[in-house]
Short mmCIF file of C-alpha atoms in Angstrom, two decimals:
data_model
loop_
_atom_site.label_atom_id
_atom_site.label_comp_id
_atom_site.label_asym_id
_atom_site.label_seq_id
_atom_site.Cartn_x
_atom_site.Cartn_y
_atom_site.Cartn_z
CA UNK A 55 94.76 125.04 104.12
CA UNK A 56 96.93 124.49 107.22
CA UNK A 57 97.29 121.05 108.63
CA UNK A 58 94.61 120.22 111.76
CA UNK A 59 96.38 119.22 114.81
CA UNK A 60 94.07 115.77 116.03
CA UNK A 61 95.21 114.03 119.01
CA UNK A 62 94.38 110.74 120.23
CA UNK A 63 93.27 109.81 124.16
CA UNK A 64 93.66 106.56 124.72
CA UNK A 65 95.84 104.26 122.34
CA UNK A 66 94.51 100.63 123.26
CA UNK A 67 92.68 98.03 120.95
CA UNK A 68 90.73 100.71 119.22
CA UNK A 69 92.64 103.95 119.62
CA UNK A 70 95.92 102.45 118.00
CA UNK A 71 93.94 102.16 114.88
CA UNK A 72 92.94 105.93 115.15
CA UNK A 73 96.58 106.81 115.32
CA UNK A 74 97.02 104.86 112.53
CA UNK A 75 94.64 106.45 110.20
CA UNK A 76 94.95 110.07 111.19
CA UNK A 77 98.43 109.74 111.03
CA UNK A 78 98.51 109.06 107.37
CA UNK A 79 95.58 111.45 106.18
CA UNK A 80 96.00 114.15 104.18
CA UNK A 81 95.49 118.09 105.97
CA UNK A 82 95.55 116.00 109.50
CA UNK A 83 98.83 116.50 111.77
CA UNK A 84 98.44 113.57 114.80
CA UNK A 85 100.24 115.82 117.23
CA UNK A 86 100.31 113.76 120.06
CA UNK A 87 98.67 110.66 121.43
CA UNK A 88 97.76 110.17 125.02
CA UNK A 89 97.98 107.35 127.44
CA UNK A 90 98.49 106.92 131.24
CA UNK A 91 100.13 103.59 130.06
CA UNK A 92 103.69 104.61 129.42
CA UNK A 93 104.64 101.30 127.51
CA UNK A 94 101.91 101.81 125.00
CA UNK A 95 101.80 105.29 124.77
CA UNK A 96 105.76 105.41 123.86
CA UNK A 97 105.08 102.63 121.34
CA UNK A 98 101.88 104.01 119.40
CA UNK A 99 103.92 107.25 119.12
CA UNK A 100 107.11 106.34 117.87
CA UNK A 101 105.44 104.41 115.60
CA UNK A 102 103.73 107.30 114.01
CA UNK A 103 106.59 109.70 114.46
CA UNK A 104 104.63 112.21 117.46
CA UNK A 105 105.07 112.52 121.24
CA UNK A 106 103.62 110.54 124.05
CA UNK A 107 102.03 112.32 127.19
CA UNK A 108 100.61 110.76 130.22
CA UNK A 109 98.32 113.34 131.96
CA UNK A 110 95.87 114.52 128.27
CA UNK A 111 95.50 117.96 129.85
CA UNK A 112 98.92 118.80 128.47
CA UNK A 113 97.13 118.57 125.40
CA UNK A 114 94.46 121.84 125.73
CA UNK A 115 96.87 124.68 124.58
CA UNK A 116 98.38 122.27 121.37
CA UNK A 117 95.64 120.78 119.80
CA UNK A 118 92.51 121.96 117.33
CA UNK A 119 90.54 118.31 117.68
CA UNK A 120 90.40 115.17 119.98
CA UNK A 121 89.55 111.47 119.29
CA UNK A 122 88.58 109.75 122.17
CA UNK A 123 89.08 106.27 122.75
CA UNK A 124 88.95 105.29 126.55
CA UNK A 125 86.95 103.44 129.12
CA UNK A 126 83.29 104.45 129.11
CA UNK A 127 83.57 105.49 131.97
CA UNK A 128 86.08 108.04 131.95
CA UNK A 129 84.00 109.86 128.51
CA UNK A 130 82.05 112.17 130.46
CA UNK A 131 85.14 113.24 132.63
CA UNK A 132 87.54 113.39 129.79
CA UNK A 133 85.48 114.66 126.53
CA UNK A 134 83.52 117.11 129.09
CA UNK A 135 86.91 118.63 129.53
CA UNK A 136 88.04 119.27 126.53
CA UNK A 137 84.64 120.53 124.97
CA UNK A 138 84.83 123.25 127.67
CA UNK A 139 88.11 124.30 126.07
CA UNK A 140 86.32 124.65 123.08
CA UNK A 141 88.04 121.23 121.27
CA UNK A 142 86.07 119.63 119.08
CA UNK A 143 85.52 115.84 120.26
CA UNK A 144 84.92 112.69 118.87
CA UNK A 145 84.03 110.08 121.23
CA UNK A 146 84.04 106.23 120.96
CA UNK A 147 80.44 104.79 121.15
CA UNK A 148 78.98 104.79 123.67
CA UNK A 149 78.54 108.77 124.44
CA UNK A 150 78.23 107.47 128.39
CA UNK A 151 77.84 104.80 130.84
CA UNK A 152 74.24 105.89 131.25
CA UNK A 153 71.63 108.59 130.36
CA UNK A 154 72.08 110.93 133.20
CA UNK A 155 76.12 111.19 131.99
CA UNK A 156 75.16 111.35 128.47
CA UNK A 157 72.69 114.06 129.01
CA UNK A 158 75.32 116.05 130.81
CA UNK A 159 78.08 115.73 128.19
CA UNK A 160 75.70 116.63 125.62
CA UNK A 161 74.68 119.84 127.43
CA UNK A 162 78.13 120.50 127.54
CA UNK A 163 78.83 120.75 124.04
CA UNK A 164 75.81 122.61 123.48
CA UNK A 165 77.02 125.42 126.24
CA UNK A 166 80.10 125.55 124.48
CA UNK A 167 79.09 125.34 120.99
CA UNK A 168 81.38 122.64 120.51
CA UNK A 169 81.59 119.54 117.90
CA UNK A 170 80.71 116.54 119.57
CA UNK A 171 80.96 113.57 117.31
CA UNK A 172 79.81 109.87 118.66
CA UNK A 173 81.51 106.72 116.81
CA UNK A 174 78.65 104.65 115.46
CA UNK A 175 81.14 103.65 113.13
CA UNK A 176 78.50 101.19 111.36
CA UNK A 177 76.77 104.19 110.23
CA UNK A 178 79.92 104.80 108.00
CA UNK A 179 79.51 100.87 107.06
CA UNK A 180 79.09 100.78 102.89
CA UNK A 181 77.23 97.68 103.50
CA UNK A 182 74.92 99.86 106.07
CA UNK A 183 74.32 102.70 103.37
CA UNK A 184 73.89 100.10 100.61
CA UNK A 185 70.90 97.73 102.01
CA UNK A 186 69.02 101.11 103.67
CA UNK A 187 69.10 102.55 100.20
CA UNK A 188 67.06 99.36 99.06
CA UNK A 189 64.06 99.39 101.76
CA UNK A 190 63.98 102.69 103.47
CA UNK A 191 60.94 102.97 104.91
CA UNK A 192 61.17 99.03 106.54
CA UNK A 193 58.12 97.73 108.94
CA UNK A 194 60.03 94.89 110.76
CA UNK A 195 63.48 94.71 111.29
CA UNK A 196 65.69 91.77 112.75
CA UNK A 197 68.99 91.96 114.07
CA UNK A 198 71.73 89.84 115.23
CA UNK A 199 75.26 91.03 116.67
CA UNK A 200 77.47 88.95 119.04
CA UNK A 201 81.10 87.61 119.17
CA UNK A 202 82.92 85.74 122.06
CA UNK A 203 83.58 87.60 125.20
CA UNK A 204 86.84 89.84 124.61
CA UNK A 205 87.23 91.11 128.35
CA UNK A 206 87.24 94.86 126.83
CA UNK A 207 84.74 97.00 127.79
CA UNK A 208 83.77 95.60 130.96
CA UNK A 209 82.51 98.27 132.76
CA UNK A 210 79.34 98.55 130.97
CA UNK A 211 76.97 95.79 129.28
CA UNK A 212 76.16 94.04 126.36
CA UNK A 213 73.58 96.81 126.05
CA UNK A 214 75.90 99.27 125.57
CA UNK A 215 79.08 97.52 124.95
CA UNK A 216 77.24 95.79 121.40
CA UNK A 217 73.56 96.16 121.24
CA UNK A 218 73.92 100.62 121.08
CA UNK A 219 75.08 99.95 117.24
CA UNK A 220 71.71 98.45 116.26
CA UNK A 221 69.79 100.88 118.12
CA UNK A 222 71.13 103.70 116.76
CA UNK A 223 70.76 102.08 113.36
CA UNK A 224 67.54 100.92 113.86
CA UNK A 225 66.74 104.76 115.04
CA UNK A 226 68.04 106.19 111.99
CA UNK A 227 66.37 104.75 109.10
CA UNK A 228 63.11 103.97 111.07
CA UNK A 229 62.92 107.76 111.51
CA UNK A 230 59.41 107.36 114.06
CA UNK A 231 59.13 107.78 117.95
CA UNK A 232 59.45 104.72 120.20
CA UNK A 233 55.56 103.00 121.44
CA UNK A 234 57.04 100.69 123.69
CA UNK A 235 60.03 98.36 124.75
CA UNK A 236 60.48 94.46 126.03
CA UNK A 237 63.13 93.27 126.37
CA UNK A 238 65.39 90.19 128.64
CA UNK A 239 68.53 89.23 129.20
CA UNK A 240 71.17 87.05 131.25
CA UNK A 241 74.46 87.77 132.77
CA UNK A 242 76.70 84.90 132.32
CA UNK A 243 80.08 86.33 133.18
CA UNK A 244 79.21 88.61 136.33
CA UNK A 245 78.73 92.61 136.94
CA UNK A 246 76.36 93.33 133.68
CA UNK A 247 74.09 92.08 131.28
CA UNK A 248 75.74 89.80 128.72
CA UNK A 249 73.40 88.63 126.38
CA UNK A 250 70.07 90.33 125.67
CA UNK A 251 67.14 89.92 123.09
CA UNK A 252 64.77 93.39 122.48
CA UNK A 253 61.50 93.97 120.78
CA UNK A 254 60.84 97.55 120.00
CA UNK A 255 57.70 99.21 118.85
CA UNK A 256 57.43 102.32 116.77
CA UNK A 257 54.33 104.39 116.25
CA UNK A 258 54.59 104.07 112.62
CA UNK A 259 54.10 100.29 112.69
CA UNK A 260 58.01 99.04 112.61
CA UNK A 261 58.75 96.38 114.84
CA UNK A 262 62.31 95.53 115.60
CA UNK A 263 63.97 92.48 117.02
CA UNK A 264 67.33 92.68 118.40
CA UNK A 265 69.64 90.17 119.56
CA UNK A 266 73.51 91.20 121.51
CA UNK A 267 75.88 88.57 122.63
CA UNK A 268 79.02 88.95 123.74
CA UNK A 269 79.38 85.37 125.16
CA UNK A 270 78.48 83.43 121.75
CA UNK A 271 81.82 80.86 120.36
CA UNK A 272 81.44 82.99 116.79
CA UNK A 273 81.32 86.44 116.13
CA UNK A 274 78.25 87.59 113.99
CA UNK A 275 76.60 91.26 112.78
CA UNK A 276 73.63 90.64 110.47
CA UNK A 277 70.57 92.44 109.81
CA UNK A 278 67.14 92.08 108.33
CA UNK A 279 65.03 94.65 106.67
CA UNK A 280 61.30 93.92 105.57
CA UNK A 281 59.34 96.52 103.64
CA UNK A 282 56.31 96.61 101.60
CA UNK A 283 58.35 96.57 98.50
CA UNK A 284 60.88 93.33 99.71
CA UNK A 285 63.31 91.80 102.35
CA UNK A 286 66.95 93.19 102.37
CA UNK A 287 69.74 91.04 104.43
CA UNK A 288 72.65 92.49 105.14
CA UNK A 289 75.99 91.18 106.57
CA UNK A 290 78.24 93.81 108.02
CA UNK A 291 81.36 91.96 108.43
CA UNK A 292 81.95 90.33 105.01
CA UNK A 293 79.62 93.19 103.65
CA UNK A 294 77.13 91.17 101.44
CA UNK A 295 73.71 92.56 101.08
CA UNK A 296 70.94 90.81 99.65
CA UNK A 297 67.64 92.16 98.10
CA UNK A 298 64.51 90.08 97.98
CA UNK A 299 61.29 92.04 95.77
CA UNK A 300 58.68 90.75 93.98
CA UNK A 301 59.69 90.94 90.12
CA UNK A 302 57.71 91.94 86.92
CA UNK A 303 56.23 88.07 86.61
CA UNK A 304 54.62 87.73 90.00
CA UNK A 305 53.40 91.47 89.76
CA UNK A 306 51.87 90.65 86.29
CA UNK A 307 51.95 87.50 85.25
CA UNK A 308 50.42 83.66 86.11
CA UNK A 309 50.21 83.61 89.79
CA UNK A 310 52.79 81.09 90.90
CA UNK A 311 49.73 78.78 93.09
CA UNK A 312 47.79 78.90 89.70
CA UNK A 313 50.71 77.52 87.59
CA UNK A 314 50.98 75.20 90.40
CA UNK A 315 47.52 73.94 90.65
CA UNK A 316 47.62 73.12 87.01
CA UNK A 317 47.50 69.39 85.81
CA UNK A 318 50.75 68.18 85.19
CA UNK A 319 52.44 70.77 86.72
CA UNK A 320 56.35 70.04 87.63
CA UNK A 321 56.60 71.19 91.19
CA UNK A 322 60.25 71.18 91.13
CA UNK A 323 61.15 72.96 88.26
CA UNK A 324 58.47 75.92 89.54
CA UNK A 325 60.55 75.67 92.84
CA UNK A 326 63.66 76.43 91.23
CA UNK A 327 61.11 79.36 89.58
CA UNK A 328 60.80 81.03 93.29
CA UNK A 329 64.33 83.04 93.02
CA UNK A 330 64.62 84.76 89.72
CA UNK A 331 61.44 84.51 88.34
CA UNK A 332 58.55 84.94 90.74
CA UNK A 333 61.35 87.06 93.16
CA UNK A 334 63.97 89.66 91.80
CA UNK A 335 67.10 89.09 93.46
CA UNK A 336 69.57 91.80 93.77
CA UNK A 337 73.88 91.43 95.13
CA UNK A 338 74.69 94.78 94.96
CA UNK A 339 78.41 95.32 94.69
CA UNK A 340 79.36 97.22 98.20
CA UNK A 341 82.78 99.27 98.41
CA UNK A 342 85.66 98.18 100.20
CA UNK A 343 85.80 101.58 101.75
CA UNK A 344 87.36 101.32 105.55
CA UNK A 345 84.25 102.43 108.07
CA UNK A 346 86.81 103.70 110.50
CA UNK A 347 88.49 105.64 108.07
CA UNK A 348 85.39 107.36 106.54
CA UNK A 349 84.30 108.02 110.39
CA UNK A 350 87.45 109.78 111.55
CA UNK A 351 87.44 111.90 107.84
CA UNK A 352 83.81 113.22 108.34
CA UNK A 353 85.09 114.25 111.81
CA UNK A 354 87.73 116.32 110.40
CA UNK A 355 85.40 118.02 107.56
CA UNK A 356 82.66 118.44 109.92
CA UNK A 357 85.45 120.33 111.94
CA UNK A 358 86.80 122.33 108.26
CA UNK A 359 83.25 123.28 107.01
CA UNK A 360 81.73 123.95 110.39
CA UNK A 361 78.81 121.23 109.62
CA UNK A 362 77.13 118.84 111.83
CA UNK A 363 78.11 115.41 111.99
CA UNK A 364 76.38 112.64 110.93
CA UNK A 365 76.38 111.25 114.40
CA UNK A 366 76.48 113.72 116.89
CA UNK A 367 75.65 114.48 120.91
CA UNK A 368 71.88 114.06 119.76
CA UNK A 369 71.66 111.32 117.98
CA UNK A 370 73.77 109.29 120.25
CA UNK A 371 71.74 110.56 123.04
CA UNK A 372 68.59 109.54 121.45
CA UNK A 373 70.23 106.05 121.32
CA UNK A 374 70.96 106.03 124.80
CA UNK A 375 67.23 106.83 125.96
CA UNK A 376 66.57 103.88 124.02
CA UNK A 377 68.77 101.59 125.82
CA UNK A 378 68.17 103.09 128.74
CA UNK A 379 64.79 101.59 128.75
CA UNK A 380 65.75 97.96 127.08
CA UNK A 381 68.08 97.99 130.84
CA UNK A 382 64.90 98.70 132.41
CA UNK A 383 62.91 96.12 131.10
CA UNK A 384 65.67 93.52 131.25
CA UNK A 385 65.90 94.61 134.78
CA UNK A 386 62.57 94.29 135.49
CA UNK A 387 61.95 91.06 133.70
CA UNK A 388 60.50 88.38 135.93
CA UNK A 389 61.54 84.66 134.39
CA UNK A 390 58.51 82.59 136.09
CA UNK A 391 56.01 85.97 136.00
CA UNK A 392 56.08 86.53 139.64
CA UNK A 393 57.99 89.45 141.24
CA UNK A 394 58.60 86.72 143.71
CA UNK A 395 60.72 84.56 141.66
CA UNK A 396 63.99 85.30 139.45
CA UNK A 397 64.50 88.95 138.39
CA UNK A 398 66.48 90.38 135.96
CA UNK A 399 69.76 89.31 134.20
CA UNK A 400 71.43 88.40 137.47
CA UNK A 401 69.27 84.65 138.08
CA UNK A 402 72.55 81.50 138.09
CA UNK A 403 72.62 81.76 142.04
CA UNK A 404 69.52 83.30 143.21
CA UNK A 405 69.21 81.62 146.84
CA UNK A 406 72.66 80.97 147.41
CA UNK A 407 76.28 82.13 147.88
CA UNK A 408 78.47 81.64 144.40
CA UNK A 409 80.86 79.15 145.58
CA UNK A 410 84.63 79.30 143.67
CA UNK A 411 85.60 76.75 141.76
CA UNK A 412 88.93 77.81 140.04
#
């Protein structure tokens, strides 16, 4: 089978590492790499032995599929142009600024009948795939995912910028329509939201918590999973998952308050009792397996077999309606209950000019 010509738009923090890894995969030729900065463009491109261009339109007539890696807000602009060429797309999460875009670029590949991938690359996460394997069907979930403030991404919020990962994950292995939303935040550093905490309510009973940061002094991306059968933690950076479930003894045996209620009981040997005996625990052994990788290489066999992708225009669009509405609410939330008083993230300087101080 003949090599597939993939091109990369946009060669910054992320988009480098795109070059990177379709450059060295097998039946993928990186034909070019795109970037209206001339310094990086030049360098990402000699260092993968393909040509630089400036202006990505030069692009249409040379290439069979496009990774996307650019400001937000440019996706709709660039991504809608090259899906109505017919060029299959994958874009950098998020699909869009907002809904309205996202809609659009959606309906775009659908008009064209052209793949339009969205990288939720935690989806492609081994960790992920290991601890929703172990409580699938979970009724509350808790999430935590923040890091220091990078100054990328700044034209859109922690919302989208951090908090669209857990949504979408929370969306996929919840599998039951949204009841309703709360949800506050704060913005710290100016423009947009920066750190936000969610509640969200599905008809099937799930409730999930979610906290985004992107102004926290440590960088964090943890998740909790509680089902009828057991707790699963899971930590996506270091990739240790953890499964909690009650184990033949508790199930069967003595109830661990009637061992404990007996006369001369020791109390802190039957502590020690709690993990292991009473509760099974479980350390599965996740693969090493690069998420990036495994994202861009379902991209190109989605592309080869004709297939849809694991994450495409409509799941990343269901994500979107999501946090379309945790903006709302965190736009809408009043800090001392009256419509009167503080609203929304934007509360440091409500009555009063922000004065510089350096």
């Amino acid at each position: 089978m003949s090599s597939l010509n993939v091109a990369v738009v946009g060669v910054g923090a992320l988009g480098r590492h795109h070059a990177r890894i379709l450059a060295g995969m097998e039946g993928v030729n990186l034909c070019a790499v795109a970037d209206t900065n001339p310094d990086q463009g030049q360098a990402i491109a000699e260092q993968h032995g393909t040509r630089w261009v400036a202006n990505y339109r030069e692009l249409f007539d040379s290439v069979d599929a496009v990774s996307l890696a650019v400001p937000t807000h440019a996706h709709l602009a660039i991504a809608g142009e090259f899906l109505s060429q017919q060029i299959p797309v994958l874009v950098e999460k998020p699909i869009a600024c907002n809904l309205a875009e996202a809609e659009e670029l959606v309906q775009i590949a659908e008009a064209n009948q052209t793949l339009l991938q969205i990288g939720h690359v935690e989806r492609f996460n081994p960790a992920t795939q290991a601890a929703f394997q172990r409580c699938p069907q979970p009724r509350f979930i808790r999430s935590e995912r923040v890091s220091p403030y990078t100054f990328r991404s700044t034209d859109i919020g922690v919302i989208h910028d951090l908090l669209i990962h857990d949504i979408d994950l929370v969306l996929s292995v919840v599998q039951s329509p949204m009841q309703s939303v709360e949800a506050f935040g704060i913005s710290v550093m100016g423009e947009h939201e920066d750190a936000v905490q969610a509640r969200l309510r599905f008809q099937n009973g799930c409730i999930a918590d979610l906290t985004a940061s992107r102004i926290c002094p440590v960088a964090k991306r943890t998740m909790q999973l509680w089902g009828v059968s057991g707790c699963v933690t899971v930590d996506f950076t270091s990739r240790e998952v953890n499964s909690y479930r009650p184990s033949e003894t508790l199930l069967y045996g003595t109830p661990p308050l009637e061992r404990a209620r007996k006369a001369g009981v020791n109390l802190e040997a039957l502590k020690q009792e709690v993990f292991g005996t009473f509760l099974k625990v479980e350390n599965p052994e996740v693969s090493s397996a690069d998420a990036l990788t495994a994202e861009l290489s379902s991209f190109v066999e989605s592309i080869r077999n004709n297939t849809a992708p694991l994450v495409g225009g409509t799941q990343a669009l269901e994500a979107m309606q999501v946090a379309e509405r945790v903006l709302e609410a965190v736009n809408a939330h009043q800090w001392d209950g009256s419509q009167q008083g503080p609203v929304g993230p934007f509360i440091q300087f409500p009555n009063e000019q922000r004065r510089m101080a350096g």
